[in-house]
Amino acid sequence: MSRGRARIAVPTVRAVAGALACALVASACGVRGGDAPLPADGAAATTEPRAPVTLVLLAHDAFTPSEGVLEEFTRETGIGVEVARGGDAGELVAKAVLTAGAPEGDVLWGVDDALLARAIEAGVFAPYASPELGALDPAAVALVPGAEATPVDTGDVCINYDVAWFAERGIAPPLTLRALVSSAYRDLLVVPSPLTSSPGFAFLVGTIAEFGDGWGDYWRDLRANGVRIVTGWTEAYYDEFSGSGGGGERPIVVSYGSSPPAEVLFADPPVEEAPTAVAALTCVRQVEFAGVLRGTRHEAEARRLVDFLVGERFQADLPLAMFVYPVRTGIALPEEFVRYSLRPERPLALDPARIARERAGWLEEFTRIVLR
């Protein structure tokens, strides 16, 4: 969910998109560690020392922690970490479901609350109740009563718009979902597909929360008004959106409430004000989770990595590295992050159980209405 300009997830710049996103192909970077702890039963006294353990952390493209953070985990534990990125969160979860029980890695980062039920039902995770849970946002922890996964961050998927584009034309920007179907915004909106994109699906959920049974008619109106649907957030934000500086022509995009601070921090030359803004009444809250993958050969070490991901050091790195909010309570947010990001007081929301139950039907209906 974040985003050099490095491209901005969850709110979503190209390093963060490279990562608030790289192309949709897997890439990897590694951190190697020292010897793993010896068995407690003393059997190792008469055998060869165990080889160092290197965990594979599967993550979406927006997983871009600051340089050196994961190396701290290795220095503390002797456990190496190799990060393997695999596209958007939707693609990541689809791969994890297909390999459930015989995973390609040891820990998965980046399944959001809209995708979580699918992963749990497929048996992707080995349940683990981290001793750090008491320090995390209780509302986020409550989303996983069986401790199949651990909440790691939160963010808000929102309409973002190019401030200068609207100011130069004397047009008021859209501030609500309903406004987007007005002829004043014809051919101006780009949306990542809910079929292949985590923020795209979150936006679909937001429209269902806002319009209820009339959400299908709303999407018909969006289609008639020239909405452009693209595969993922990276394409939408960096290739199509005019506000990202990538040469796009559309001044309205589905992105994150924390995308504006990334635009300021990665601006070259520096700027004092964000070139993009957020429509607060369009936001949908997202929670992201990490979990130990069922079938890993290194479950004990994988649990230690999950603990580190929700520990103070890693959580404090999140706002300016991935442009998401820590799920750990008591973490001080950087001033520049707070100044330029938007945190809606009452974001749109649906019951996660309903999302899990009706997700397939919604996507089928979306395909019928918008893509056929």
Coordinates of C-alpha atoms in Angstrom, one line a residue:
M1 CA 0.0 0.0 0.0
S2 CA 2.7 2.8 -0.6
R3 CA 4.7 4.5 -3.2
G4 CA 12.0 7.7 -7.0
R5 CA 10.3 9.3 -7.0
A6 CA 10.7 6.3 -6.8
R7 CA 7.0 5.5 -7.8
I8 CA 4.6 5.8 -4.7
A9 CA 0.5 1.6 -2.2
V10 CA -2.1 2.0 0.0
P11 CA -1.5 5.5 -0.9
T12 CA 0.4 4.1 -2.4
V13 CA 6.1 6.9 -5.5
R14 CA 8.1 4.7 -8.1
A15 CA 10.6 3.6 -5.4
V16 CA 7.7 3.0 -3.1
A17 CA 5.8 1.5 -6.0
G18 CA 9.0 0.1 -7.1
A19 CA 6.7 0.0 -5.0
L20 CA 2.1 4.2 -1.6
A21 CA 5.6 -0.3 -7.3
C22 CA 7.7 -2.2 -9.9
A23 CA 6.2 -3.8 -13.0
L24 CA 4.0 -6.8 -12.3
V25 CA 6.9 -9.3 -12.2
A26 CA 8.6 -10.8 -9.2
S27 CA 11.9 -9.3 -8.1
A28 CA 14.1 -10.1 -5.1
C29 CA 16.7 -8.6 -2.8
G30 CA 18.4 -10.4 0.0
V31 CA 19.9 -9.9 3.4
R32 CA 21.9 -12.8 4.7
G33 CA 22.4 -13.7 8.3
G34 CA 24.6 -15.7 10.6
D35 CA 24.1 -19.1 12.2
A36 CA 20.6 -19.9 13.4
P37 CA 20.0 -20.9 17.0
L38 CA 20.9 -24.5 17.8
P39 CA 18.2 -27.0 19.0
A40 CA 17.5 -26.9 22.7
D41 CA 17.6 -30.6 23.1
G42 CA 21.3 -30.8 22.8
A43 CA 21.3 -33.1 19.8
A44 CA 23.4 -30.6 17.9
A45 CA 26.3 -31.3 20.2
T46 CA 27.2 -34.4 18.2
T47 CA 26.2 -33.2 14.7
E48 CA 27.3 -30.6 12.2
P49 CA 26.2 -27.0 13.0
R50 CA 22.9 -26.0 11.4
A51 CA 23.3 -24.0 8.2
P52 CA 22.3 -20.3 8.5
V53 CA 18.5 -19.8 7.9
T54 CA 17.4 -17.2 5.2
L55 CA 13.7 -16.5 5.2
V56 CA 11.9 -15.6 2.0
L57 CA 9.5 -12.7 2.6
L58 CA 6.8 -12.5 -0.1
A59 CA 5.5 -9.0 -0.6
H60 CA 3.7 -6.8 -3.1
D61 CA 5.6 -4.2 -5.1
A62 CA 4.9 -1.4 -2.6
F63 CA 6.9 -3.1 0.1
T64 CA 9.9 -0.8 0.3
P65 CA 11.3 -0.5 3.8
S66 CA 14.2 1.9 4.4
E67 CA 17.7 0.5 3.6
G68 CA 19.2 -1.3 6.5
V69 CA 16.0 -2.0 8.5
L70 CA 15.8 -5.7 7.7
E71 CA 19.5 -6.0 8.2
E72 CA 18.8 -5.0 11.9
F73 CA 16.6 -8.0 12.2
T74 CA 19.5 -10.2 10.8
R75 CA 22.0 -8.7 13.3
E76 CA 19.7 -9.3 16.2
T77 CA 18.7 -12.8 15.3
G78 CA 21.2 -14.3 12.9
I79 CA 18.3 -15.0 10.5
G80 CA 18.6 -13.7 6.9
V81 CA 15.8 -12.2 5.0
E82 CA 15.3 -12.3 1.2
V83 CA 12.4 -10.1 -0.2
A84 CA 10.6 -11.5 -3.2
R85 CA 8.1 -9.0 -4.6
G86 CA 5.3 -10.2 -6.8
G87 CA 3.0 -7.4 -8.2
D88 CA -0.1 -6.0 -6.6
A89 CA -1.6 -7.4 -3.4
G90 CA -4.3 -9.1 -5.4
E91 CA -1.8 -11.0 -7.6
L92 CA 0.3 -11.8 -4.5
V93 CA -2.7 -13.4 -2.7
A94 CA -3.8 -15.3 -5.9
K95 CA -0.3 -16.9 -6.0
A96 CA -0.3 -17.7 -2.3
V97 CA -3.7 -19.4 -2.6
L98 CA -2.4 -21.6 -5.5
T99 CA 0.6 -22.6 -3.5
A100 CA -1.1 -23.0 -0.1
G101 CA 0.7 -25.6 2.0
A102 CA 3.7 -25.7 -0.3
P103 CA 4.6 -22.0 -0.3
E104 CA 7.3 -20.2 -2.3
G105 CA 8.4 -18.4 0.8
D106 CA 8.1 -18.3 4.6
V107 CA 6.2 -15.0 5.5
L108 CA 3.8 -13.1 3.4
W109 CA 3.4 -9.3 3.7
G110 CA 0.5 -7.3 2.2
V111 CA -2.8 -9.1 2.2
D112 CA -5.5 -6.5 3.0
D113 CA -8.7 -6.9 4.8
A114 CA -10.7 -7.3 1.6
L115 CA -8.5 -10.2 0.5
L116 CA -7.9 -11.8 4.0
A117 CA -10.9 -14.1 4.1
R118 CA -9.9 -15.6 0.8
A119 CA -6.4 -16.3 2.0
I120 CA -7.7 -17.8 5.3
E121 CA -10.2 -20.0 3.6
A122 CA -7.5 -21.4 1.3
G123 CA -5.3 -22.2 4.3
V124 CA -2.5 -19.9 3.2
F125 CA -1.3 -19.1 6.8
A126 CA -0.2 -21.0 9.8
P127 CA -1.9 -19.4 12.8
Y128 CA 0.3 -17.4 15.1
A129 CA -0.6 -15.1 18.0
S130 CA 2.4 -12.8 18.3
P131 CA 3.3 -11.6 21.8
E132 CA 3.2 -8.1 20.3
L133 CA -0.6 -8.2 19.6
G134 CA -1.3 -6.2 22.8
A135 CA 0.6 -3.2 21.5
L136 CA -1.4 -3.1 18.2
D137 CA -4.6 -1.3 17.3
P138 CA -7.3 -3.5 18.9
A139 CA -9.8 -2.9 16.0
A140 CA -7.2 -4.3 13.5
V141 CA -6.4 -7.2 15.7
A142 CA -10.1 -8.0 16.1
L143 CA -10.3 -8.6 12.3
V144 CA -8.4 -11.9 12.8
P145 CA -9.9 -13.6 15.8
G146 CA -8.2 -16.8 14.9
A147 CA -4.7 -15.2 14.7
E148 CA -4.2 -16.6 11.2
A149 CA -2.4 -13.3 10.3
T150 CA -1.1 -10.2 12.1
P151 CA -2.1 -6.6 11.2
V152 CA 0.9 -4.6 10.1
D153 CA -0.4 -1.2 8.8
T154 CA -3.4 0.8 7.8
G155 CA -4.2 3.3 5.1
D156 CA -7.0 4.9 3.1
V157 CA -7.9 4.4 -0.6
C158 CA -9.2 7.7 -1.8
I159 CA -9.8 9.8 -4.9
N160 CA -6.7 12.0 -5.6
Y161 CA -6.7 14.9 -8.0
D162 CA -4.2 17.2 -9.7
V163 CA -4.5 20.5 -8.0
A164 CA -2.9 22.6 -10.8
W165 CA -5.0 21.0 -13.5
F166 CA -8.3 22.1 -12.0
A167 CA -7.0 25.5 -10.8
E168 CA -5.7 26.4 -14.3
R169 CA -9.1 25.6 -15.8
G170 CA -11.2 27.2 -13.1
I171 CA -13.0 23.9 -12.5
A172 CA -13.9 22.7 -9.0
P173 CA -12.4 19.3 -8.2
P174 CA -14.7 16.4 -7.4
L175 CA -15.2 16.0 -3.6
T176 CA -17.6 13.1 -3.5
L177 CA -18.2 9.8 -5.3
R178 CA -21.4 11.1 -6.8
A179 CA -19.6 14.0 -8.4
L180 CA -17.5 11.7 -10.5
V181 CA -20.5 10.9 -12.8
S182 CA -21.0 14.6 -13.6
S183 CA -20.3 15.6 -17.2
A184 CA -17.8 18.2 -15.8
Y185 CA -15.5 15.2 -15.1
R186 CA -16.1 13.2 -18.3
D187 CA -13.0 11.3 -19.4
L188 CA -11.0 12.5 -16.4
L189 CA -11.0 9.5 -14.0
V190 CA -8.6 6.5 -14.1
V191 CA -9.2 3.5 -11.8
P192 CA -7.1 0.4 -11.2
S193 CA -9.2 -2.7 -11.9
P194 CA -10.8 -4.3 -8.9
L195 CA -10.2 -7.7 -10.6
T196 CA -6.4 -7.3 -10.4
S197 CA -5.7 -4.4 -7.9
S198 CA -6.1 -4.1 -4.2
P199 CA -6.8 -0.4 -4.2
G200 CA -9.1 -1.0 -7.2
F201 CA -11.1 -3.5 -5.2
A202 CA -11.2 -1.2 -2.2
F203 CA -12.6 1.6 -4.4
L204 CA -15.3 -0.8 -5.6
V205 CA -16.1 -1.6 -1.9
G206 CA -16.4 2.1 -1.2
T207 CA -18.9 2.5 -4.0
I208 CA -21.0 -0.3 -2.6
A209 CA -20.8 1.1 0.9
E210 CA -21.9 4.5 -0.5
F211 CA -24.7 3.5 -3.0
G212 CA -25.9 0.1 -1.6
D213 CA -27.9 -1.8 -4.1
G214 CA -27.5 1.0 -6.6
W215 CA -23.8 0.5 -7.0
G216 CA -24.2 -1.2 -10.3
D217 CA -26.1 1.8 -11.7
Y218 CA -23.3 4.0 -10.4
W219 CA -20.7 2.1 -12.3
R220 CA -22.9 2.2 -15.5
D221 CA -22.8 6.0 -15.1
L222 CA -19.1 6.0 -14.5
R223 CA -18.6 4.0 -17.7
A224 CA -20.9 6.3 -19.6
N225 CA -18.8 9.2 -18.3
G226 CA -15.6 7.8 -19.7
V227 CA -13.9 6.1 -16.7
R228 CA -10.7 4.4 -17.7
I229 CA -9.9 1.0 -16.1
V230 CA -6.3 -0.2 -16.0
T231 CA -4.6 -3.2 -14.6
G232 CA -3.0 -1.8 -11.5
W233 CA -2.3 1.1 -9.2
T234 CA 1.2 1.8 -10.7
E235 CA -0.2 2.1 -14.2
A236 CA -3.1 4.3 -13.0
Y237 CA -0.9 6.6 -10.9
Y238 CA 2.3 7.0 -12.9
D239 CA 1.2 6.4 -16.5
E240 CA -2.3 7.9 -16.6
F241 CA -2.5 10.4 -13.8
S242 CA -1.4 14.0 -14.7
G243 CA -0.5 14.8 -11.0
S244 CA 2.3 12.3 -10.7
G245 CA 4.6 14.1 -13.2
G246 CA 4.7 11.0 -15.3
G247 CA 3.1 12.6 -18.4
G248 CA -0.4 11.2 -17.9
E249 CA -3.5 13.1 -19.1
R250 CA -6.2 12.2 -16.5
P251 CA -6.3 14.5 -13.5
I252 CA -8.4 12.2 -11.2
V253 CA -7.1 8.8 -9.9
V254 CA -7.9 6.2 -7.3
S255 CA -4.8 6.3 -4.9
Y256 CA -4.3 6.8 -1.2
G257 CA -4.8 9.5 1.4
S258 CA -1.1 9.4 2.0
S259 CA 0.0 9.9 -1.6
P260 CA 0.4 13.7 -1.3
P261 CA 3.2 13.6 1.2
A262 CA 5.1 11.2 -1.1
E263 CA 4.7 13.8 -3.9
V264 CA 6.3 16.4 -1.6
L265 CA 9.1 14.3 -0.2
F266 CA 10.2 13.0 -3.6
A267 CA 9.7 16.2 -5.5
D268 CA 12.7 17.4 -7.7
P269 CA 13.0 20.4 -7.5
P270 CA 11.6 20.6 -3.9
V271 CA 8.1 22.0 -3.4
E272 CA 6.4 23.5 -0.3
E273 CA 2.9 22.4 -1.2
A274 CA 1.6 19.0 -2.4
P275 CA 0.7 19.1 -6.1
T276 CA -2.1 16.6 -5.4
A277 CA -5.0 16.5 -3.0
V278 CA -7.4 14.0 -1.6
A279 CA -11.3 14.0 -1.6
A280 CA -11.9 13.0 2.0
L281 CA -15.5 11.9 1.5
T282 CA -14.4 9.2 -1.0
C283 CA -12.0 7.3 1.3
V284 CA -12.1 3.6 2.2
R285 CA -10.0 2.3 5.1
Q286 CA -7.6 -0.6 4.5
V287 CA -5.7 -2.8 6.9
E288 CA -2.8 -4.9 5.7
F289 CA -1.6 -8.1 7.3
A290 CA 1.5 -10.3 7.4
G291 CA 1.5 -14.0 8.3
V292 CA 3.6 -17.2 8.6
L293 CA 3.0 -19.3 5.5
R294 CA 1.6 -22.7 6.1
G295 CA 4.2 -25.4 5.1
T296 CA 7.3 -23.3 5.7
R297 CA 10.3 -25.3 6.8
H298 CA 11.3 -22.4 9.1
E299 CA 8.2 -21.7 11.2
A300 CA 10.0 -20.7 14.4
E301 CA 12.2 -18.2 12.5
A302 CA 9.2 -16.9 10.5
R303 CA 7.4 -16.1 13.7
R304 CA 10.3 -14.0 14.9
L305 CA 10.2 -12.1 11.6
V306 CA 6.5 -11.4 12.1
D307 CA 7.3 -10.1 15.6
F308 CA 9.9 -7.8 14.2
L309 CA 7.5 -6.4 11.5
V310 CA 5.1 -5.2 14.2
G311 CA 7.9 -4.1 16.6
E312 CA 8.7 -0.4 17.3
R313 CA 11.7 -0.1 14.9
F314 CA 10.0 -1.4 11.8
Q315 CA 6.6 0.3 12.5
A316 CA 8.3 3.7 13.0
D317 CA 9.8 3.2 9.5
L318 CA 6.5 2.8 7.7
P319 CA 5.2 6.4 7.3
L320 CA 8.1 7.8 5.2
A321 CA 9.2 4.5 3.6
M322 CA 5.8 3.1 2.5
F323 CA 3.5 5.9 3.2
V324 CA 1.1 4.0 5.4
Y325 CA 0.1 4.3 9.1
P326 CA 1.7 2.0 11.7
V327 CA -0.7 -0.4 13.3
R328 CA 1.4 -0.3 16.5
T329 CA 0.0 2.2 19.0
G330 CA 2.3 4.9 20.4
I331 CA 4.4 5.4 17.3
A332 CA 5.1 9.1 16.6
L333 CA 4.3 10.1 13.1
P334 CA 6.8 12.4 11.2
E335 CA 5.6 16.0 10.9
E336 CA 5.9 16.0 7.1
F337 CA 3.7 12.9 6.9
V338 CA 1.0 14.3 9.1
R339 CA 1.1 17.7 7.4
Y340 CA 0.5 16.5 3.8
S341 CA -1.5 13.3 4.3
L342 CA -5.3 13.0 4.9
R343 CA -6.8 10.7 7.5
P344 CA -10.6 10.7 7.1
E345 CA -12.7 10.7 10.3
R346 CA -15.4 8.5 9.0
P347 CA -14.1 6.4 6.0
L348 CA -16.5 4.2 4.0
A349 CA -16.5 0.7 5.2
L350 CA -18.3 -2.7 4.9
D351 CA -18.3 -5.7 7.2
P352 CA -15.3 -7.9 6.2
A353 CA -17.5 -11.0 6.5
R354 CA -19.9 -9.5 3.9
I355 CA -16.9 -8.7 1.7
A356 CA -15.7 -12.3 1.8
R357 CA -19.2 -13.6 1.2
E358 CA -20.1 -11.4 -1.8
R359 CA -16.7 -10.6 -3.3
A360 CA -17.0 -13.1 -6.2
G361 CA -20.5 -11.9 -7.1
W362 CA -19.5 -8.2 -7.0
L363 CA -16.6 -8.9 -9.3
E364 CA -18.7 -10.8 -11.7
E365 CA -21.3 -8.0 -11.8
F366 CA -18.5 -5.4 -12.3
T367 CA -17.1 -7.3 -15.2
R368 CA -20.6 -7.6 -16.8
I369 CA -21.3 -3.9 -16.3
V370 CA -18.0 -2.2 -17.0
L371 CA -15.8 -4.6 -19.1
R372 CA -18.1 -6.2 -21.5

